[in-house]
Amino acid sequence: MQKNVLDILINADGFVSGQEISEALGVSRQAVWKAVNSLKSEGYKIESVTSKGYRLVSYPSHINEKRLKNLIKNRIIGKKLIVLDSVGSTNDYLKRLGNDGCENGTVVCAREQTSGKGRLGRKWQSKKDSAIAFSVLLRPNASPSEISSVTPLAGLAVCTALRDFTELDCLIKWPNDVIVGNKKIAGILTEMSAEFDAVEYVILGIGINVSQTSFPEEIAYKATSVLLETGRHFDQNELLACVLHRLEDVFTQTNLSFTPSASDEYRRLCATIGRTVSFKRGTRRISGTAVSVSDKGELEVMLSDGSICLVNSGEVTVQGIY
Ligand code: BT5
């Protein structure tokens, strides 16, 4: 009922009277009034004028299922969409759906995560409605070694969507953190379920800081949000739809591995290139200069003797960026 009323308001050119809505839906004016009130309580601004009826003024800026479903035009990613008010971790929730056979491209998104996960057992923190937290399940027809570029490609998609949507100068900290200046605005956690030679599914968990005005003390020096950087409030639904659209573009155009144009674009936006980096090999810590990113997504680091070392996983510390 609420959705039907919303659809009418979205498609109306200006005011629609309560009478018109009740006739179109075959319900009482009282029922229309109730539906309008519950839409208002969800954050929709609806003007009501006695002689004219109702007019949709603005949408809630936080994640809202109806609004998001209206915005997503993808064929695969987000075609099946689950929006939750609160969940432990969208990745864990989607993993359970993945094990039960959910379709390629399923997206789970939540207004709040109570135990959001970072990589290597770390925590991802975001308060309710202040950030976008979602996970995408992909079922590539490939072996684990053939999909090593999935994570950097997701980083590229999030980075370019944020650049276009917010006009911020977002860059990528290899392999897939999205940064503005030297602070992180988005992070990605990739998890996979695979047999030795076949991937069952990949889950890309993506957190984007949108409306935070501050961060807990321990991460304040390295975290930022779209609001802090631009001073503007963006609609989380439009931003998420834009990111999902970009993910679909990137993954349908690349078949999950770097194409020459995707790797060129990745290198152009990679803030790690040209910087001094250090990483662990066994028990040793090695330093060098990041010189490029290979077509498989590996970081190419030049060591002091001029040799090139390829880094494909693990933690890399970048001088000058958190
Ligand atoms: C990441 O890990 O950056 C991956 C973050 C993935 C989050 C998404 S949200 C949807 C999905 N469901 C989940 O449960 N997770 C995914 P990592 O590179 O390990 O960074 C984690 C570190 O970043 C933490 O140890 C903090 O230092 C810092 N951090 C935590 N919350 C942050 C935030 N909101 N913004 C910036 N930095 C943060």
Coordinates of C-alpha atoms and ligand atoms in Angstrom, one line a residue:
M1 CA 0.0 0.0 0.0
Q2 CA 2.7 2.4 1.1
K3 CA 4.7 1.5 -2.0
N4 CA 1.7 2.1 -4.3
V5 CA 1.1 5.6 -2.8
L6 CA 4.8 6.3 -3.1
D7 CA 4.8 5.3 -6.8
I8 CA 1.9 7.6 -7.5
L9 CA 3.7 10.5 -5.7
I10 CA 6.9 9.8 -7.5
N11 CA 5.2 9.8 -10.9
A12 CA 3.0 12.8 -10.2
D13 CA 3.8 16.2 -11.7
G14 CA 3.1 18.3 -8.6
F15 CA 0.2 17.8 -6.2
V16 CA -2.1 14.7 -6.3
S17 CA -5.3 14.9 -4.3
G18 CA -6.1 12.2 -1.6
Q19 CA -9.3 11.5 -3.6
E20 CA -7.3 10.7 -6.8
I21 CA -5.0 8.4 -4.9
S22 CA -7.8 6.6 -3.1
E23 CA -9.6 6.1 -6.4
A24 CA -6.6 4.9 -8.2
L25 CA -5.8 2.3 -5.5
G26 CA -9.4 1.5 -4.5
V27 CA -8.8 2.3 -0.9
S28 CA -10.2 4.8 1.6
R29 CA -8.8 8.4 1.9
Q30 CA -8.1 7.4 5.5
A31 CA -5.8 4.6 4.3
V32 CA -4.0 7.0 2.0
W33 CA -3.5 9.4 4.8
K34 CA -2.0 6.6 7.0
A35 CA 0.3 5.5 4.2
V36 CA 1.5 9.1 3.7
N37 CA 2.2 9.3 7.4
S38 CA 4.3 6.2 7.5
L39 CA 6.2 7.4 4.5
K40 CA 6.9 10.6 6.4
S41 CA 8.1 8.6 9.4
E42 CA 10.6 6.9 7.0
G43 CA 12.1 10.2 6.1
Y44 CA 10.2 11.2 3.0
K45 CA 9.2 14.9 3.0
I46 CA 5.6 15.1 1.8
E47 CA 3.8 18.4 1.6
S48 CA 0.1 18.3 2.3
V49 CA -2.2 21.2 1.4
T50 CA -5.9 20.9 2.1
S51 CA -7.2 22.0 -1.2
K52 CA -4.5 20.4 -3.4
G53 CA -3.5 17.1 -1.8
Y54 CA 0.0 15.6 -1.5
R55 CA 3.3 16.4 -3.1
L56 CA 6.6 14.5 -2.7
V57 CA 9.3 17.1 -1.8
S58 CA 12.3 15.0 -1.0
Y59 CA 13.5 11.5 -0.3
P60 CA 15.1 10.2 2.9
S61 CA 18.9 10.5 2.4
H62 CA 19.7 7.3 4.2
I63 CA 19.3 3.9 2.7
N64 CA 15.7 3.2 1.9
E65 CA 14.5 0.0 0.2
K66 CA 11.8 1.5 -2.0
R67 CA 13.9 4.4 -3.2
L68 CA 16.9 2.2 -3.9
K69 CA 14.8 -0.3 -5.8
N70 CA 13.5 2.5 -8.0
L71 CA 17.0 3.7 -8.7
I72 CA 18.8 0.4 -9.5
K73 CA 18.6 -0.3 -13.3
N74 CA 21.2 -3.1 -13.4
R75 CA 20.6 -6.4 -15.1
I76 CA 22.8 -8.4 -12.6
I77 CA 24.2 -6.5 -9.6
G78 CA 21.4 -5.6 -7.3
K79 CA 18.6 -7.2 -9.4
K80 CA 18.1 -9.2 -6.2
L81 CA 18.4 -6.7 -3.4
I82 CA 17.9 -7.2 0.4
V83 CA 17.8 -4.1 2.6
L84 CA 18.1 -4.7 6.4
D85 CA 17.7 -2.2 9.2
S86 CA 20.4 -3.8 11.3
V87 CA 22.7 -6.8 10.9
G88 CA 26.0 -8.1 12.3
S89 CA 27.8 -8.0 9.0
T90 CA 26.4 -7.8 5.5
N91 CA 29.2 -10.1 4.4
D92 CA 28.3 -12.8 6.9
Y93 CA 24.6 -12.5 6.1
L94 CA 25.3 -12.8 2.3
K95 CA 27.6 -15.8 2.9
R96 CA 24.7 -17.7 4.4
L97 CA 22.5 -16.8 1.3
G98 CA 25.5 -17.8 -0.9
N99 CA 25.7 -21.2 0.8
D100 CA 21.9 -21.6 0.1
G101 CA 22.5 -20.9 -3.6
C102 CA 21.4 -17.3 -4.0
E103 CA 21.8 -15.8 -7.5
N104 CA 24.8 -14.1 -9.0
G105 CA 24.7 -10.4 -8.3
T106 CA 22.7 -10.6 -5.1
V107 CA 23.2 -7.5 -2.9
V108 CA 22.7 -7.1 0.8
C109 CA 22.7 -3.6 2.3
A110 CA 22.1 -2.5 5.8
R111 CA 21.4 0.8 7.6
E112 CA 23.5 -0.4 10.5
Q113 CA 26.1 -3.1 11.1
T114 CA 26.7 -4.1 14.7
S115 CA 29.9 -6.1 14.0
G116 CA 31.2 -4.8 10.7
K117 CA 34.4 -6.5 9.6
G118 CA 37.6 -5.2 8.1
R119 CA 40.4 -7.4 6.8
L120 CA 42.4 -9.7 9.0
G121 CA 39.9 -9.7 11.8
R122 CA 39.8 -5.9 12.1
K123 CA 36.7 -4.0 12.8
W124 CA 34.8 -1.7 10.4
Q125 CA 32.9 1.0 12.3
S126 CA 29.9 3.0 11.2
K127 CA 27.0 4.5 13.1
K128 CA 23.4 3.8 11.9
D129 CA 22.5 5.8 8.7
S130 CA 25.9 7.5 8.6
A131 CA 27.5 5.3 6.0
I132 CA 26.8 2.8 3.2
A133 CA 27.5 -0.8 4.1
F134 CA 26.7 -3.5 1.5
S135 CA 27.9 -6.7 0.0
V136 CA 27.7 -8.1 -3.5
L137 CA 27.8 -11.8 -4.3
L138 CA 29.4 -12.9 -7.6
R139 CA 29.5 -16.3 -9.1
P140 CA 32.4 -16.2 -11.6
N141 CA 33.0 -19.2 -13.8
A142 CA 36.7 -19.3 -12.9
S143 CA 39.4 -20.7 -10.7
P144 CA 40.7 -18.8 -7.7
S145 CA 43.9 -17.8 -9.5
E146 CA 41.9 -16.3 -12.4
I147 CA 40.1 -13.8 -10.2
S148 CA 43.0 -12.1 -8.5
S149 CA 41.9 -8.7 -10.0
V150 CA 38.4 -8.8 -8.6
T151 CA 39.4 -6.8 -5.5
P152 CA 41.4 -4.0 -7.2
L153 CA 38.6 -3.8 -9.9
A154 CA 36.1 -3.3 -7.1
G155 CA 38.3 -0.6 -5.7
L156 CA 38.4 1.0 -9.1
A157 CA 34.6 0.9 -9.5
V158 CA 34.0 2.5 -6.0
C159 CA 36.7 5.1 -6.6
T160 CA 35.4 6.2 -10.0
A161 CA 31.8 6.2 -8.8
L162 CA 32.7 8.4 -5.9
R163 CA 34.7 10.8 -8.1
D164 CA 31.8 11.2 -10.5
F165 CA 29.1 11.5 -7.9
T166 CA 30.8 13.7 -5.4
E167 CA 33.5 15.4 -7.6
L168 CA 36.0 14.6 -4.8
D169 CA 39.5 13.8 -5.9
C170 CA 39.3 10.2 -4.7
L171 CA 42.3 7.9 -5.3
I172 CA 43.1 4.3 -4.6
K173 CA 45.5 3.1 -2.0
W174 CA 46.6 -0.3 -3.3
P175 CA 44.9 -2.7 -3.5
N176 CA 41.4 -1.3 -2.8
D177 CA 41.1 1.4 -0.1
V178 CA 39.6 4.6 -1.5
I179 CA 41.2 7.7 -0.1
V180 CA 40.8 11.4 -0.2
G181 CA 44.0 13.3 0.7
N182 CA 45.7 10.8 3.1
K183 CA 42.5 9.6 4.7
K184 CA 40.3 6.6 4.0
I185 CA 36.7 7.2 2.7
A186 CA 35.9 3.6 1.7
G187 CA 37.1 0.1 2.4
I188 CA 36.5 -3.3 0.8
L189 CA 36.6 -6.7 2.3
T190 CA 36.7 -9.6 -0.3
E191 CA 35.8 -13.1 0.9
M192 CA 35.6 -16.2 -1.2
S193 CA 34.2 -19.7 -1.1
A194 CA 36.1 -22.0 -3.4
E195 CA 37.2 -25.6 -4.2
F196 CA 40.8 -26.1 -5.4
D197 CA 40.0 -25.2 -9.0
A198 CA 36.6 -23.5 -9.0
V199 CA 35.2 -20.5 -7.2
E200 CA 31.8 -21.1 -5.7
Y201 CA 31.2 -17.4 -5.0
V202 CA 33.0 -14.2 -4.1
I203 CA 31.6 -11.6 -1.7
L204 CA 32.7 -8.0 -2.0
G205 CA 31.9 -6.1 1.2
I206 CA 32.0 -2.4 0.7
G207 CA 31.8 0.3 3.3
I208 CA 31.6 4.0 2.3
N209 CA 31.7 6.8 4.8
V210 CA 29.0 9.3 3.7
S211 CA 27.4 11.4 6.4
Q212 CA 29.8 11.1 9.4
T213 CA 30.7 14.4 11.0
S214 CA 33.3 12.7 13.3
F215 CA 34.9 9.4 13.9
P216 CA 36.0 7.5 17.1
E217 CA 39.3 8.8 18.4
E218 CA 41.3 5.8 17.4
I219 CA 40.5 6.2 13.7
A220 CA 39.9 9.9 13.5
Y221 CA 43.4 10.6 12.1
K222 CA 42.9 8.3 9.1
A223 CA 39.1 8.3 8.4
T224 CA 37.0 10.8 6.5
S225 CA 33.5 11.0 5.0
V226 CA 31.9 12.6 1.9
L227 CA 30.2 15.1 4.2
L228 CA 33.5 16.1 5.9
E229 CA 35.2 16.5 2.6
T230 CA 32.5 18.3 0.6
G231 CA 30.3 19.9 3.3
R232 CA 27.4 18.6 1.4
H233 CA 24.7 16.0 2.2
F234 CA 24.4 13.4 -0.5
D235 CA 21.5 10.9 -0.9
Q236 CA 23.0 7.5 0.1
N237 CA 20.5 5.8 -2.3
E238 CA 21.7 7.7 -5.3
L239 CA 25.3 7.1 -4.4
L240 CA 24.8 3.4 -3.8
A241 CA 22.9 3.0 -7.1
C242 CA 25.8 4.8 -8.8
V243 CA 28.4 2.5 -7.2
L244 CA 26.3 -0.6 -8.1
H245 CA 26.0 0.6 -11.7
R246 CA 29.8 1.1 -11.9
L247 CA 30.4 -2.3 -10.4
E248 CA 28.2 -3.9 -13.1
D249 CA 30.0 -1.9 -15.8
V250 CA 33.4 -2.9 -14.6
F251 CA 32.6 -6.6 -14.1
T252 CA 30.7 -7.0 -17.3
Q253 CA 33.3 -5.2 -19.4
T254 CA 36.3 -7.0 -17.8
N255 CA 35.1 -10.5 -17.2
L256 CA 36.6 -10.1 -13.7
S257 CA 40.2 -9.5 -14.8
F258 CA 42.0 -6.4 -15.8
T259 CA 41.5 -5.2 -19.4
P260 CA 44.2 -2.8 -20.8
S261 CA 41.9 0.2 -20.3
A262 CA 40.9 -0.8 -16.7
S263 CA 44.5 -1.4 -15.7
D264 CA 45.5 2.0 -17.2
E265 CA 42.7 3.7 -15.3
Y266 CA 43.7 1.9 -12.1
R267 CA 47.3 3.0 -12.4
R268 CA 46.2 6.6 -13.1
L269 CA 44.2 6.7 -9.9
C270 CA 46.5 4.7 -7.7
A271 CA 48.0 6.9 -5.0
T272 CA 50.5 4.2 -3.9
I273 CA 52.5 4.5 -7.2
G274 CA 55.6 6.6 -6.7
R275 CA 55.7 6.3 -2.9
T276 CA 58.0 4.5 -0.5
V277 CA 56.3 1.4 0.7
S278 CA 57.2 -1.5 3.0
F279 CA 55.8 -5.0 3.4
K280 CA 56.5 -8.3 5.0
R281 CA 58.1 -11.3 3.3
G282 CA 58.2 -14.2 5.8
T283 CA 59.7 -12.6 8.8
R284 CA 61.6 -9.8 7.0
R285 CA 60.3 -6.3 6.4
I286 CA 61.2 -5.0 2.9
S287 CA 61.1 -1.4 1.7
G288 CA 61.1 0.0 -1.8
T289 CA 59.4 2.3 -4.2
A290 CA 56.0 1.3 -5.7
V291 CA 56.6 1.8 -9.4
S292 CA 53.4 0.3 -11.0
V293 CA 50.6 -2.2 -10.8
S294 CA 50.7 -5.2 -13.1
D295 CA 47.8 -6.3 -15.3
K296 CA 47.0 -8.9 -12.7
G297 CA 46.7 -6.3 -10.0
E298 CA 50.0 -6.9 -8.3
L299 CA 52.0 -4.0 -6.8
E300 CA 55.4 -3.7 -8.5
V301 CA 58.0 -2.5 -6.0
M302 CA 61.5 -1.5 -7.0
L303 CA 64.0 -2.5 -4.3
S304 CA 67.3 -0.7 -3.6
D305 CA 69.3 -3.0 -5.9
G306 CA 67.0 -2.1 -8.8
S307 CA 65.2 -5.4 -8.9
I308 CA 61.3 -5.5 -9.1
C309 CA 59.4 -7.4 -6.4
L310 CA 55.7 -8.3 -7.1
V311 CA 53.4 -8.0 -4.1
N312 CA 50.0 -9.6 -4.5
S313 CA 48.6 -9.8 -1.0
G314 CA 49.2 -8.9 2.6
E315 CA 49.6 -5.5 4.2
V316 CA 51.6 -2.8 2.6
T317 CA 52.5 0.4 4.5
V318 CA 52.6 3.5 2.4
Q319 CA 54.7 6.4 3.5
G320 CA 52.5 9.6 3.8
I321 CA 49.1 7.8 3.8
Y322 CA 47.8 6.6 7.2
Ligands
BT5_1 C1 38.6 -2.6 5.2 O1 39.4 -3.3 6.1 O2 38.8 -1.5 4.9 C2 37.4 -3.4 4.8 C3 36.1 -2.7 5.2 C4 34.9 -3.4 4.7 C5 33.7 -2.9 5.3 C6 32.4 -3.5 4.6 S1 31.0 -2.8 5.2 C7 30.0 -3.9 4.4 C8 30.8 -5.3 4.5 N1 30.4 -6.0 5.7 C9 31.4 -6.1 6.6 O3 31.3 -6.6 7.7 N2 32.5 -5.5 6.1 C10 32.2 -5.0 4.8 P1 40.8 -2.9 6.6 O4 41.7 -2.4 5.5 O5 41.3 -4.0 7.5 O6 40.5 -1.6 7.5 C11 40.0 -1.7 8.8 C12 40.7 -0.6 9.6 O7 40.2 0.7 9.1 C13 40.3 -0.7 11.1 O8 41.2 -1.4 11.8 C14 40.3 0.8 11.5 O9 41.6 1.2 11.8 C15 39.9 1.5 10.2 N3 38.5 1.8 10.1 C16 37.5 1.2 10.8 N4 36.3 1.8 10.5 C17 36.6 2.7 9.6 C18 35.8 3.7 8.8 N5 34.5 3.7 8.9 N6 36.5 4.5 8.0 C19 37.8 4.5 7.8 N7 38.6 3.6 8.5 C20 38.0 2.8 9.4

